[in-house]
Coordinates of C-alpha atoms and ligand atoms in Angstrom, one line a residue:
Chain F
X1 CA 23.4 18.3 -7.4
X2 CA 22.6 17.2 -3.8
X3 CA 25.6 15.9 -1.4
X4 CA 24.8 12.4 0.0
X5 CA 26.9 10.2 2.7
X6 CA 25.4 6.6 2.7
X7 CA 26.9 3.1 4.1
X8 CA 26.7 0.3 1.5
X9 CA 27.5 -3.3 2.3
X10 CA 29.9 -1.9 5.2
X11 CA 32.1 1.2 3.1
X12 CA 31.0 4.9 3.5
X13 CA 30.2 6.6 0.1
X14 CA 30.3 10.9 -0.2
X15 CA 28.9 11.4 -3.6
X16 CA 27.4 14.5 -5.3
X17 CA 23.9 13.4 -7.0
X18 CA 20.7 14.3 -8.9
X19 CA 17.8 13.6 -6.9
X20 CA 16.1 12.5 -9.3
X21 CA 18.5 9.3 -9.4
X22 CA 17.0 6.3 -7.5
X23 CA 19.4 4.3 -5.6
X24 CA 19.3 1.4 -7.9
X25 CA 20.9 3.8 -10.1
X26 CA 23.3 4.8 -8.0
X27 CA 24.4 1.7 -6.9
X28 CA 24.5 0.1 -10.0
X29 CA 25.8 3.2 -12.4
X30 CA 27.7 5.4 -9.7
X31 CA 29.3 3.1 -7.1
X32 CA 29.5 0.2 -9.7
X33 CA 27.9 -2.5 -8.2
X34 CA 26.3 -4.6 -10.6
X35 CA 24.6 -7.2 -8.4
X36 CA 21.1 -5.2 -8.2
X37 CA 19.1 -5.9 -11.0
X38 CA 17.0 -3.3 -13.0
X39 CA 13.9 -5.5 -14.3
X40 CA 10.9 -3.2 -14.5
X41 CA 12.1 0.1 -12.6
X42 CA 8.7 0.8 -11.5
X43 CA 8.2 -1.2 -8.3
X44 CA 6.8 -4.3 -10.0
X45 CA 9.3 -7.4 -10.4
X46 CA 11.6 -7.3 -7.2
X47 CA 15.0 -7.4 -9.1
X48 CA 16.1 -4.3 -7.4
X49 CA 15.5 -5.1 -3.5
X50 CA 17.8 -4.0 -1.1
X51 CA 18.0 -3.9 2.4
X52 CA 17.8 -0.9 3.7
X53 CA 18.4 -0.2 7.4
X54 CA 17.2 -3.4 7.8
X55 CA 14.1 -3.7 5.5
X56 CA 14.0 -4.9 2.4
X57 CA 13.0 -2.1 -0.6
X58 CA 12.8 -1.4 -3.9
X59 CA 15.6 0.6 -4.7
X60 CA 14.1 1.7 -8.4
X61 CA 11.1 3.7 -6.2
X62 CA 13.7 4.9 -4.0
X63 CA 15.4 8.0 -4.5
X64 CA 19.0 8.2 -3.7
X65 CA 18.6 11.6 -2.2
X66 CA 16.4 10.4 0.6
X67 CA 18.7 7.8 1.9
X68 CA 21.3 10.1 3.4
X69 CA 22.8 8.4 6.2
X70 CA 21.2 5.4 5.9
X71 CA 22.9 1.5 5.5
X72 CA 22.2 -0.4 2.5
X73 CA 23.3 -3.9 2.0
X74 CA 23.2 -5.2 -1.5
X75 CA 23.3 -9.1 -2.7
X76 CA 27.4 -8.5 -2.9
X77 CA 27.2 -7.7 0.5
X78 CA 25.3 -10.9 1.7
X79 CA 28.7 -13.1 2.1
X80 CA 30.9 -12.5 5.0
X81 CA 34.5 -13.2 4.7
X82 CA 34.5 -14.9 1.9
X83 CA 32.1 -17.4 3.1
X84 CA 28.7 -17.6 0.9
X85 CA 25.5 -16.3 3.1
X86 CA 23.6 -19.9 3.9
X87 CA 21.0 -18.8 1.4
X88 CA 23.7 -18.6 -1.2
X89 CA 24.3 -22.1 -0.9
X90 CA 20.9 -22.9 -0.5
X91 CA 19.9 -21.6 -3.8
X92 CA 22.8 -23.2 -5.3
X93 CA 22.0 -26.8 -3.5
X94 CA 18.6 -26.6 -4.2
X95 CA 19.0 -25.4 -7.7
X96 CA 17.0 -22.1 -7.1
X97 CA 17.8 -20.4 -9.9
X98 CA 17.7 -20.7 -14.1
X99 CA 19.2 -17.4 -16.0
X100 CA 19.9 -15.7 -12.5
X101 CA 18.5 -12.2 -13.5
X102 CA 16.1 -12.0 -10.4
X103 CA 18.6 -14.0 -7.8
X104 CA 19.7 -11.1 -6.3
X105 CA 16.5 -9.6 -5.6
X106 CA 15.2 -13.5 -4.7
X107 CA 18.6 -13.2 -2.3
X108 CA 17.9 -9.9 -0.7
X109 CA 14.7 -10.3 -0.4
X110 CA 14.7 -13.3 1.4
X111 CA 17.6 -12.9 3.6
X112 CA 15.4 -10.0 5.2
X113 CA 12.6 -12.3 5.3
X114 CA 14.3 -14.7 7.4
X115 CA 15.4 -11.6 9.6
X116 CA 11.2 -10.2 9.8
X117 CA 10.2 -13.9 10.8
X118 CA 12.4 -14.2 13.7
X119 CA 10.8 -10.9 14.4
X120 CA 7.4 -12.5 14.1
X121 CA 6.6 -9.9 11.6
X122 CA 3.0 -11.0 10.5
X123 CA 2.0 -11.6 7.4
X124 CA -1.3 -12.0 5.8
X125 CA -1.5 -15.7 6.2
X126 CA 0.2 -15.9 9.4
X127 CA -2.5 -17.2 12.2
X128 CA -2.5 -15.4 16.0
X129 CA 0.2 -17.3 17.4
X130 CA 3.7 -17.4 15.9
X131 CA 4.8 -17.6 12.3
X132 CA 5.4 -21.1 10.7
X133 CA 7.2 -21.5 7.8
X134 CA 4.9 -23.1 5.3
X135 CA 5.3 -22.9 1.5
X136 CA 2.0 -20.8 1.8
X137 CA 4.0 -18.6 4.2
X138 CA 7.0 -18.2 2.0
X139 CA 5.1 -17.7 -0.9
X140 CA 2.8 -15.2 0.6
X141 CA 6.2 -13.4 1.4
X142 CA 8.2 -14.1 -1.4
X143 CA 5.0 -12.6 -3.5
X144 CA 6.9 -9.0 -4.0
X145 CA 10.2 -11.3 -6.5
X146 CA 9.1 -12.2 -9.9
X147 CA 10.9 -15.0 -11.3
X148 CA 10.6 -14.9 -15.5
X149 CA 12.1 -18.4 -15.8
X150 CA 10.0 -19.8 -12.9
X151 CA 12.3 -21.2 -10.6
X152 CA 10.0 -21.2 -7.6
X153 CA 9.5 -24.4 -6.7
X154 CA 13.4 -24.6 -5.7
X155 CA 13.3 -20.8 -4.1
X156 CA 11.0 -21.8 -1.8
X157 CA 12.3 -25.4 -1.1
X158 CA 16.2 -23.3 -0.6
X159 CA 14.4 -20.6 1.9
X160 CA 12.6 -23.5 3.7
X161 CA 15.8 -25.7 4.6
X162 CA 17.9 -21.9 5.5
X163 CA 14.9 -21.3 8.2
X164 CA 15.5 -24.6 9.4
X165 CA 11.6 -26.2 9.0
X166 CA 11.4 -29.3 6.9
X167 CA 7.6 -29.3 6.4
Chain D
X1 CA 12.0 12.1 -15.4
X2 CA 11.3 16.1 -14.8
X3 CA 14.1 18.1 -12.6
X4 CA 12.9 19.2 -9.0
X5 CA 13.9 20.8 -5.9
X6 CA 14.4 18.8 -3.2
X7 CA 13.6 19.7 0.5
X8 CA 13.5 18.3 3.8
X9 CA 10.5 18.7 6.1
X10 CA 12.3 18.8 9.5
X11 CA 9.0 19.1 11.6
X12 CA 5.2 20.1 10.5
X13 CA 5.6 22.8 12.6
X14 CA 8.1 24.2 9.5
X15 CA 5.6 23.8 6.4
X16 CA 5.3 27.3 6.4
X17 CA 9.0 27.7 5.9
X18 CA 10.0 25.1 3.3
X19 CA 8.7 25.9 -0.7
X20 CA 5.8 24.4 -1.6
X21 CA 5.7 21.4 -3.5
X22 CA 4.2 17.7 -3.4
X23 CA 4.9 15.5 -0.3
X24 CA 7.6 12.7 -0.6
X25 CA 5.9 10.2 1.2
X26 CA 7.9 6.4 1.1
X27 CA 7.5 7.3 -3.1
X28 CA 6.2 4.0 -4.0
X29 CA 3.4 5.5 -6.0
X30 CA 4.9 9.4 -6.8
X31 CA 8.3 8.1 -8.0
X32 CA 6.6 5.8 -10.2
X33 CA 4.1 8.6 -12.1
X34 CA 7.0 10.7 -12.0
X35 CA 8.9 8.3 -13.8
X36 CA 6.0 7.9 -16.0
X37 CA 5.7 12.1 -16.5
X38 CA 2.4 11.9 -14.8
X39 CA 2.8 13.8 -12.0
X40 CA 5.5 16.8 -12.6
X41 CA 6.6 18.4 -9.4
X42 CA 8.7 21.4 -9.6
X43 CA 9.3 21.0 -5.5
X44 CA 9.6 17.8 -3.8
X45 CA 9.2 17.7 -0.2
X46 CA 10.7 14.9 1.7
X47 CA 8.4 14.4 5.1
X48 CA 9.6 10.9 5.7
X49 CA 12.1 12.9 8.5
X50 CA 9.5 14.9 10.0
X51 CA 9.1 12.9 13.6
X52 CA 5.9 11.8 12.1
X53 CA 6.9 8.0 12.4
X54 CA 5.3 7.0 16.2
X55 CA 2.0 5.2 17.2
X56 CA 1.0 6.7 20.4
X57 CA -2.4 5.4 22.7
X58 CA -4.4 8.4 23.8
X59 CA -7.5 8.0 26.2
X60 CA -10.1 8.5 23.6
X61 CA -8.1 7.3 20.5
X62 CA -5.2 6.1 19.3
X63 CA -2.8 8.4 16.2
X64 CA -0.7 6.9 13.9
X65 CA 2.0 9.2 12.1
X66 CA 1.2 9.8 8.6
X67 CA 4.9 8.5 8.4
X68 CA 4.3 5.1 10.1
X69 CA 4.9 2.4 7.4
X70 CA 2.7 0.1 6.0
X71 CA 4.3 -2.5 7.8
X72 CA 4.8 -1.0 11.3
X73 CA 1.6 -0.4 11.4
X74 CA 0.1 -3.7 10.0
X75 CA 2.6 -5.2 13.0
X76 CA 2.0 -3.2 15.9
X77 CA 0.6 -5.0 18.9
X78 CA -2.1 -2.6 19.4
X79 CA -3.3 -2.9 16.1
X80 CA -3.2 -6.4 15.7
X81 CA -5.1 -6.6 18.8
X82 CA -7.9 -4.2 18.6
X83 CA -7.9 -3.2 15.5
X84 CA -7.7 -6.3 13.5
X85 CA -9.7 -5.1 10.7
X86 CA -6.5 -2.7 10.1
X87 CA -3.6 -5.0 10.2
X88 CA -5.7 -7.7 7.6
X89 CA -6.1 -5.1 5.1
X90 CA -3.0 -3.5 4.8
X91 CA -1.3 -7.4 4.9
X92 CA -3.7 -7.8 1.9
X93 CA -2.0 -5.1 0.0
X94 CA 1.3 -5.4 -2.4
X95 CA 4.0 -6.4 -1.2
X96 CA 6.6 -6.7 2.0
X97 CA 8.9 -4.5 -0.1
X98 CA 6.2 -2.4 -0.5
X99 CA 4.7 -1.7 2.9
X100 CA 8.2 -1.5 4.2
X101 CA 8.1 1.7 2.3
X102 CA 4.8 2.7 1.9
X103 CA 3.3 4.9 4.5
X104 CA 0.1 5.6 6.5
X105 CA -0.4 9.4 4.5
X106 CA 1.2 8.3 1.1
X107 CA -1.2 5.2 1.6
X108 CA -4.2 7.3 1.4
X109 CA -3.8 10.0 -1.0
X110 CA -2.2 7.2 -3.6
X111 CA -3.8 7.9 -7.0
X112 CA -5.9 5.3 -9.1
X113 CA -4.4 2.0 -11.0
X114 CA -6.2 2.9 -14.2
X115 CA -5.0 1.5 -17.1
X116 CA -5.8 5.0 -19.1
X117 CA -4.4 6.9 -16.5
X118 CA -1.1 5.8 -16.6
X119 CA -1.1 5.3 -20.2
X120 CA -0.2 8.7 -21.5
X121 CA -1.3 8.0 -25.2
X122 CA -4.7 7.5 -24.0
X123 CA -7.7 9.7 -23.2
X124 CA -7.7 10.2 -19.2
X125 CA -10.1 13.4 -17.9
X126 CA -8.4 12.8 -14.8
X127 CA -5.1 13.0 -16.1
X128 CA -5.3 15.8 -18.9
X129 CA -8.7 17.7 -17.4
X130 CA -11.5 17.5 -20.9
X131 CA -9.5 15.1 -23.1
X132 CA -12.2 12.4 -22.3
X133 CA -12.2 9.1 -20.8
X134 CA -11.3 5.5 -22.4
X135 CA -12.2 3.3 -19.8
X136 CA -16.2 4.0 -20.6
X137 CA -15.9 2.3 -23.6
X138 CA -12.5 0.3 -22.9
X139 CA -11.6 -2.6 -20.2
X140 CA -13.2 -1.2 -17.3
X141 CA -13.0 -4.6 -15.3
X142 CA -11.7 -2.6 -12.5
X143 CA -13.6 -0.1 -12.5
X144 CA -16.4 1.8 -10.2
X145 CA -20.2 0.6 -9.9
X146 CA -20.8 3.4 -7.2
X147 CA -20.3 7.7 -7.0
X148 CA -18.9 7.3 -10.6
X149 CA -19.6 10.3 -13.7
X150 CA -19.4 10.0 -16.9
X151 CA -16.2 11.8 -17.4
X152 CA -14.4 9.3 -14.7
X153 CA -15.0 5.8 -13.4
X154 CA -12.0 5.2 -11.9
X155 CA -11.5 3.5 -8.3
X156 CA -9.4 3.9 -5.0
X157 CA -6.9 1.3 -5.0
X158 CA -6.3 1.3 -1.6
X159 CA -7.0 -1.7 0.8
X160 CA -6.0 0.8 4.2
X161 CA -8.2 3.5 3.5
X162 CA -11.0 0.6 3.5
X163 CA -10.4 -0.4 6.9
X164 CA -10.1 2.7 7.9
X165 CA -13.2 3.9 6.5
X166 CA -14.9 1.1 8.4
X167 CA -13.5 1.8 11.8
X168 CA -14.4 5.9 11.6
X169 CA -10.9 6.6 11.2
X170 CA -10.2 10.5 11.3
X171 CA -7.3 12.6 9.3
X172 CA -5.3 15.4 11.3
X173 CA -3.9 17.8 8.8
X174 CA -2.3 21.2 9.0
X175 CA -2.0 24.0 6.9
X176 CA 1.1 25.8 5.7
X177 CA -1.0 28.7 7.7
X178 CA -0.2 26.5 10.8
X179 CA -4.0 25.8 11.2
X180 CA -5.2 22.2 11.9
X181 CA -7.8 19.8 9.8
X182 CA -9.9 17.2 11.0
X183 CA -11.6 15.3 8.3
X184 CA -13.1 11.5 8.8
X185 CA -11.2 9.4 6.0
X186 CA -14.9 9.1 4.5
X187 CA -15.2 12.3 3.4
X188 CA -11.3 12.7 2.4
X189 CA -11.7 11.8 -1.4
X190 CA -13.9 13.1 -3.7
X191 CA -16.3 11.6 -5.7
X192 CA -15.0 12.2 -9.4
X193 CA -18.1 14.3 -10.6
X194 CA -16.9 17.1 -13.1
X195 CA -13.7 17.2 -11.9
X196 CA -12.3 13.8 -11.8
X197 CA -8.5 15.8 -12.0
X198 CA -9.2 16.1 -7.9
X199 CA -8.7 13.1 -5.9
X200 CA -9.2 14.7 -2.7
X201 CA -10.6 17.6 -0.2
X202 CA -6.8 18.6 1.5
X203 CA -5.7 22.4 0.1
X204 CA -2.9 22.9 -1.5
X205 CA 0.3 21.9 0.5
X206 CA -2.0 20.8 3.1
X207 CA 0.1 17.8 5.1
X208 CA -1.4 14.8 6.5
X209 CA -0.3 14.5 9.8
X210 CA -1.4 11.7 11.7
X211 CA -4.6 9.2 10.9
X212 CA -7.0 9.2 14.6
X213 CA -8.6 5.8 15.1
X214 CA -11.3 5.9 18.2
X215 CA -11.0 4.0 21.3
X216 CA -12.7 1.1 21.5
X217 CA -13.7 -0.2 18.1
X218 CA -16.5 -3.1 17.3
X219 CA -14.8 -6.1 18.8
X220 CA -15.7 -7.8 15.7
X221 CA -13.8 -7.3 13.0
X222 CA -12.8 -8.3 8.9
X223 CA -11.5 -7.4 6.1
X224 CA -11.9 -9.8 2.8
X225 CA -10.5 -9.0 -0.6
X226 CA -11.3 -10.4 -3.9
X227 CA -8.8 -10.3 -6.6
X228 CA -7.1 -11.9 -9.7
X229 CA -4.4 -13.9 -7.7
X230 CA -4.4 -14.6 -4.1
X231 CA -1.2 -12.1 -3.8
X232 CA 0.0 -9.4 -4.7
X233 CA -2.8 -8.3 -6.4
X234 CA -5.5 -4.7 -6.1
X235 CA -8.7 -5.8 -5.1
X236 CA -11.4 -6.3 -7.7
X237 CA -13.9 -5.6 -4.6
X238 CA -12.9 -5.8 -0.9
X239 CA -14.9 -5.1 2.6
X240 CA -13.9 -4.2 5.6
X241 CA -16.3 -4.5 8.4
X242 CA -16.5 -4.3 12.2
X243 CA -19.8 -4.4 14.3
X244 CA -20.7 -5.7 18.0
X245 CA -23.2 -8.3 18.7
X246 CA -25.5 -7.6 21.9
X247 CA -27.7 -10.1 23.5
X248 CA -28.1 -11.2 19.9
X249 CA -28.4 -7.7 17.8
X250 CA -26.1 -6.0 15.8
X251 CA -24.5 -2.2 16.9
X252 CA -22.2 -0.3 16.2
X253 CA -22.3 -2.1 12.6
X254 CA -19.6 -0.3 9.5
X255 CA -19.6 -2.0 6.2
X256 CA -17.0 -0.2 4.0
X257 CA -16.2 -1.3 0.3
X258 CA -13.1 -1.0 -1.5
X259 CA -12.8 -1.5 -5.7
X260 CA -16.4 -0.5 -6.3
X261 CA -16.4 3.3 -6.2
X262 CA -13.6 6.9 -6.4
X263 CA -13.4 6.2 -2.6
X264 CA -13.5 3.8 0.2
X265 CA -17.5 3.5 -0.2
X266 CA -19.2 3.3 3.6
X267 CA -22.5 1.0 3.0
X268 CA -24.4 3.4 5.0
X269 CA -28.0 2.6 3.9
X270 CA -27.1 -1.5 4.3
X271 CA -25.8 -0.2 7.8
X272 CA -28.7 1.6 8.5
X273 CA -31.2 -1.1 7.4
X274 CA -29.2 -3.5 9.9
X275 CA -28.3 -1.6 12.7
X276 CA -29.9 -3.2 16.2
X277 CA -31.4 -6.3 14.0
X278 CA -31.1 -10.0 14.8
X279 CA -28.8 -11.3 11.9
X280 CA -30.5 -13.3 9.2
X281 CA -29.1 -14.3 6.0
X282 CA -32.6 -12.6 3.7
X283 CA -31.8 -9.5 6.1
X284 CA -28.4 -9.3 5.0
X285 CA -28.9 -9.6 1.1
X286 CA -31.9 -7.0 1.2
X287 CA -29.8 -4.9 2.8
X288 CA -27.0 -5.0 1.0
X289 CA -29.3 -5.3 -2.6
X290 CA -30.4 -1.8 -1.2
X291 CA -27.2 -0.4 -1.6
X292 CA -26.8 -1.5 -4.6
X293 CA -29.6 0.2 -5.7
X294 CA -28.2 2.6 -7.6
X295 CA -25.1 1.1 -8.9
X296 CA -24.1 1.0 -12.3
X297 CA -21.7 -1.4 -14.6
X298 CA -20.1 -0.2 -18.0
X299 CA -19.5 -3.5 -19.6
X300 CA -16.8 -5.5 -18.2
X301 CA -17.6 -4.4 -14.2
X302 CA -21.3 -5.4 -14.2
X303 CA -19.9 -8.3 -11.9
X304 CA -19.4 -6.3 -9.3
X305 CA -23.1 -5.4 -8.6
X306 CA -23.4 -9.2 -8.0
X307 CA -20.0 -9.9 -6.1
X308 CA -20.2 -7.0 -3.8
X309 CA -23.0 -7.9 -2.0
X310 CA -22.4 -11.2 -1.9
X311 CA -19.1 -10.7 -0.6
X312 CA -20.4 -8.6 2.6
X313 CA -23.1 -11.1 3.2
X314 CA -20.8 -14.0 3.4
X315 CA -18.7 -11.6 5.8
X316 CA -21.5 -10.9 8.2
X317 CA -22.5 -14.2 8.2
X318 CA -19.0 -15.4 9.4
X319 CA -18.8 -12.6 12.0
X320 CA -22.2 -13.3 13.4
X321 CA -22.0 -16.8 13.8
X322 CA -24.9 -17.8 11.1
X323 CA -21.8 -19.5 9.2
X324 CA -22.5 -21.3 5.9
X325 CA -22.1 -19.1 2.8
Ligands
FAD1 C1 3.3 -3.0 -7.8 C2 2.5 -2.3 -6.7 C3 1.4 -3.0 -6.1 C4 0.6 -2.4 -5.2 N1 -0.5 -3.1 -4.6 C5 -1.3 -2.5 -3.7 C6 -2.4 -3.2 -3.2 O1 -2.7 -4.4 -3.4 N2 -3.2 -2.5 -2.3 C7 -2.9 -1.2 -1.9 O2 -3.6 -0.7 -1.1 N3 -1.9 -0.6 -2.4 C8 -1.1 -1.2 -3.3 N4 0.0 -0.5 -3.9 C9 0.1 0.9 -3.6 C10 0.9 1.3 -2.4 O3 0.1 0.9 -1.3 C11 1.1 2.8 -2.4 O4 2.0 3.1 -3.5 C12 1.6 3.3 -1.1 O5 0.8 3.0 -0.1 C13 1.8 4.8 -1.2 O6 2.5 5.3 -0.1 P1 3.9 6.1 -0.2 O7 4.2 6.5 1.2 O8 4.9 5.4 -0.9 O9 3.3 7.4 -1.0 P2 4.0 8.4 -2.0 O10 4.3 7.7 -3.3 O11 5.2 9.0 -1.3 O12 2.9 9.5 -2.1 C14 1.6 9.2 -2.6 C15 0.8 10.5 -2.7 O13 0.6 11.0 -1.3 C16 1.1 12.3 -1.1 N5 1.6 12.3 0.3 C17 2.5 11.4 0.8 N6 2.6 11.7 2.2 C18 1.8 12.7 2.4 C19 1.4 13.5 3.6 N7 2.0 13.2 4.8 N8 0.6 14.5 3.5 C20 0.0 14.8 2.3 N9 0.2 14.1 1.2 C21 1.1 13.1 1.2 C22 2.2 12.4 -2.1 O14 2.4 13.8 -2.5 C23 1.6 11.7 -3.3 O15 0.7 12.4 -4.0 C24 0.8 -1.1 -4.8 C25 1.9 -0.4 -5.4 C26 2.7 -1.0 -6.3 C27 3.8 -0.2 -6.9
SF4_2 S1 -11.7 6.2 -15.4 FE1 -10.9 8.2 -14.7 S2 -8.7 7.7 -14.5 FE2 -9.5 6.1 -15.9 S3 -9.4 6.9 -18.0 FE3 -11.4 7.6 -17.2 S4 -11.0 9.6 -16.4 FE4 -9.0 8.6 -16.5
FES3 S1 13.3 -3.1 -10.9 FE1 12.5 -2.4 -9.0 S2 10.8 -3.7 -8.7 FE2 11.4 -4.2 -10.8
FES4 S1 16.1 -17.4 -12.7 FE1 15.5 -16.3 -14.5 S2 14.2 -14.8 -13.8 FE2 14.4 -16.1 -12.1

């Protein structure tokens, strides 16, 4: 057993682990937070992303040992004061979303997008100058979240009005 | 999954100090075969804390920590600019989740995509040394044309290593004797010959440090990937090339393929064939049927012999201004 200390969605965690848990597993089994999904555990779907330190992961080809002293914000800790994240609403607006299994990865994963666009992160469609945010564009980013019940017509109409461009 | 050790690499200068084991690298491709049993450390070192993580200009060259990630370095200014061959081809590669993790050493020594390989019921010589190999006679879409054997035809998955190969990219190493490697990232994996069980040249517990890109690279650059979907996807064949034009000839010219062979394969007798010439589209495809010369489909690959070529030549026509396809 290995001693860890992580930050997740704002609270400080000192647990005792096997390394050879992946952080999915302990945020879903150990600290109980059942938000992150567990759809192929092997780096494939996007169920489990998290934001870690400020970029999005897969948390099931994470290991939880390697994460000491790191901050981790999960799909439960999106809202803020009790307020949905604008994406939230989006995705409930827009209807984003059929049996919800990969919403909290779609959540995670594209909160951090709108954070790496404001960055002017580039991606592989992205011309020289400044990012624009087509459908190709959120697509191209949005690649890495598998949605079984094919939802993503309305993910990428609820990312589109959150960033603010109505092409 | 098997229990390990665990250890932190606090600087390379300490390999000698910590047990050896296998590197942790971002784990995007060792978690996953350790998951699957196919890879069964006893020690795992964790490097991702070893001060490896900068991109730093030097005179001659610029060095990217083997700990850089995928994404930092596909977004660096410096990159983007010079080296754009670089930045397009690890863009082209899984996904934002992904690079954000994976880095510039765990790129490179990531392990094939075969079907047989991770499927632990089947035959795999690279796997289980001498059990055979079911991708002769089984879906080898995927699989190599070039530098293949007859106990592996595996491929390099990797769309970084490609570039890389094309821009004479070199890897630092050192030795948990404290000695350091050089060795150009052409000549860091093996061809699979008899043993296909060996992906790579590095000794044991030998740790990538840093990846060496010259100075002053072709100015023109491109990397072009064919695959199944147009994301998030391996390549079925992809090319990375960089070359100046000169009053009208070609120098400097790299051609490297990637999803053809156990390696990023550098098309050194095309190069050769058009190094200094006037660009011209015949030129091109005799070159490039030249260094094809030799390759070899198993069935479902024989495509490749036909799209590789005709991949490049479509790329040095766009880089040289002959346009058209
Ligand atoms: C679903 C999926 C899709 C993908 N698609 C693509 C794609 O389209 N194109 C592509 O190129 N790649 C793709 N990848 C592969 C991905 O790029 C690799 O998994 C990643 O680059 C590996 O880097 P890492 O740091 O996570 O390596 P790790 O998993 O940490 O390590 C990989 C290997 O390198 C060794 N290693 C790590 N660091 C060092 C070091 N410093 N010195 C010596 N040895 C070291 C490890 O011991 C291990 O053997 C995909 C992966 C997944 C899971
Ligand atoms: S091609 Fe290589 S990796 Fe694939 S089954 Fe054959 S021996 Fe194994
Ligand atoms: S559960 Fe992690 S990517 Fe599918
Ligand atoms: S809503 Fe069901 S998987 Fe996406």
């Amino acid at each position: 057993m290995y001693p860890l200390m992580l930050t997740v969605n704002g609270t400080v965690h000192d647990v005792e682990i096997d390394p050879r848990r992946s952080l999915l597993d302990l945020v879903r089994e150990t600290l109980g937070l059942k938000g992150p999904k567990k759809g192929c555990d092997h780096g494939q779907c996007g169920a489990c992303t998290m934001i870690v330190n400020g970029r999005r992961i897969n948390s099931c080809l994470s290991l939880a040992v390697t994460h000491e002293g790191d901050t981790v914000i999960t799909v439960e800790g999106l809202s803020e004061a009790g307020e949905l994240h604008p994406l939230q609403q989006a995705f409930i607006d827009k209807d984003a979303l059929q049996c919800g299994f990969c919403t909290p990865g779609q959540l995670c994963s594209a909160a951090a997008l709108v954070d790496e666009i404001r960055e002017g992160l580039p991606s592989v469609v992205t011309g020289e100058v400044g990012v624009a945010m087509t459908n190709e564009e959120i697509r191209e980013r949005m690649s890495g979240n598998l949605c079984r019940c094919g939802a993503y017509n309305n993910i990428v109409e609820a990312i589109r009005t959150v960033s603010g461009d109505k092409r | 999954m098997k229990p390990f050790d665990y250890q932190r690499l606090e600087t390379p200068e300490h390999l000698g100090h910590v047990e050896a084991g296998r590197f942790l690298g971002g784990g995007t491709n060792l978690i996953d075969l350790m998951k699957h049993q196919i890879e069964t450390p006893d020690v795992l070192v964790d490097v991702t804390r070893a001060g490896m993580d900068r991109i730093e200009e030097r005179g001659d060259a610029v060095l990217i920590g083997s700990q850089v990630s995928n994404t930092d370095l596909a977004s660096h200014p410096l990159i983007r600019r010079d080296y754009p061959v670089l930045s397009s081809a690890l863009l082209s590669g899984a996904t934002q989740q992904l690079r954000n993790k994976a880095t510039t050493g765990g790129n490179l020594l990531q392990r094939t995509r075969c079907q047989y390989f991770y499927d632990t019921a089947r035959a795999c010589n690279k796997r289980e040394p001498g059990s055979g190999c079911d991708a002769l006679d089984g879906l080898n879409r995927f699989h190599a044309i070039l530098g293949a054997s007859e106990n592996c035809i595996a491929v390099h998955p990797s769309d970084m290593a490609v570039a890389m190969a094309a821009l004479g990219a070199v890897v630092v190493t050192r030795k948990r004797d404290g000695t350091e490697g050089r060795i150009p990232v052409t000549e860091l994996h093996r061809l699979p010959g008899d043993r296909p069980d060996l992906d790579h040249v590095l000794d044991e517990g030998e740790l990538i440090v840093a990846v060496e890109l010259p100075a002053s690279p072709p100015r023109l650059q491109s990397y072009r990937k064919v695959r199944d979907r147009s994301s998030y996807a391996f390549a079925v064949v992809s090319a990375a090339i960089a070359l100046d034009l000169e009053d009208g000839h070609m120098r400097n010219l790299r051609i490297a393929l990637g999803g053809v062979a156990h390696k990023p394969w550098r098309a050194t007798k095309a190069e050769a064939m058009l190094e200094g010439k006037m660009p011209e589209a015949a030129l091109f495809m005799e070159a490039l049927e030249q260094e094809m010369a030799d390759a070899e489909g198993h069935g479902h690959n024989d495509f490749k012999k036909i799209l590789a070529p005709r991949v490049v030549v479509a790329m040095l026509r766009e880089l040289t201004g002959l346009g058209g396809n």
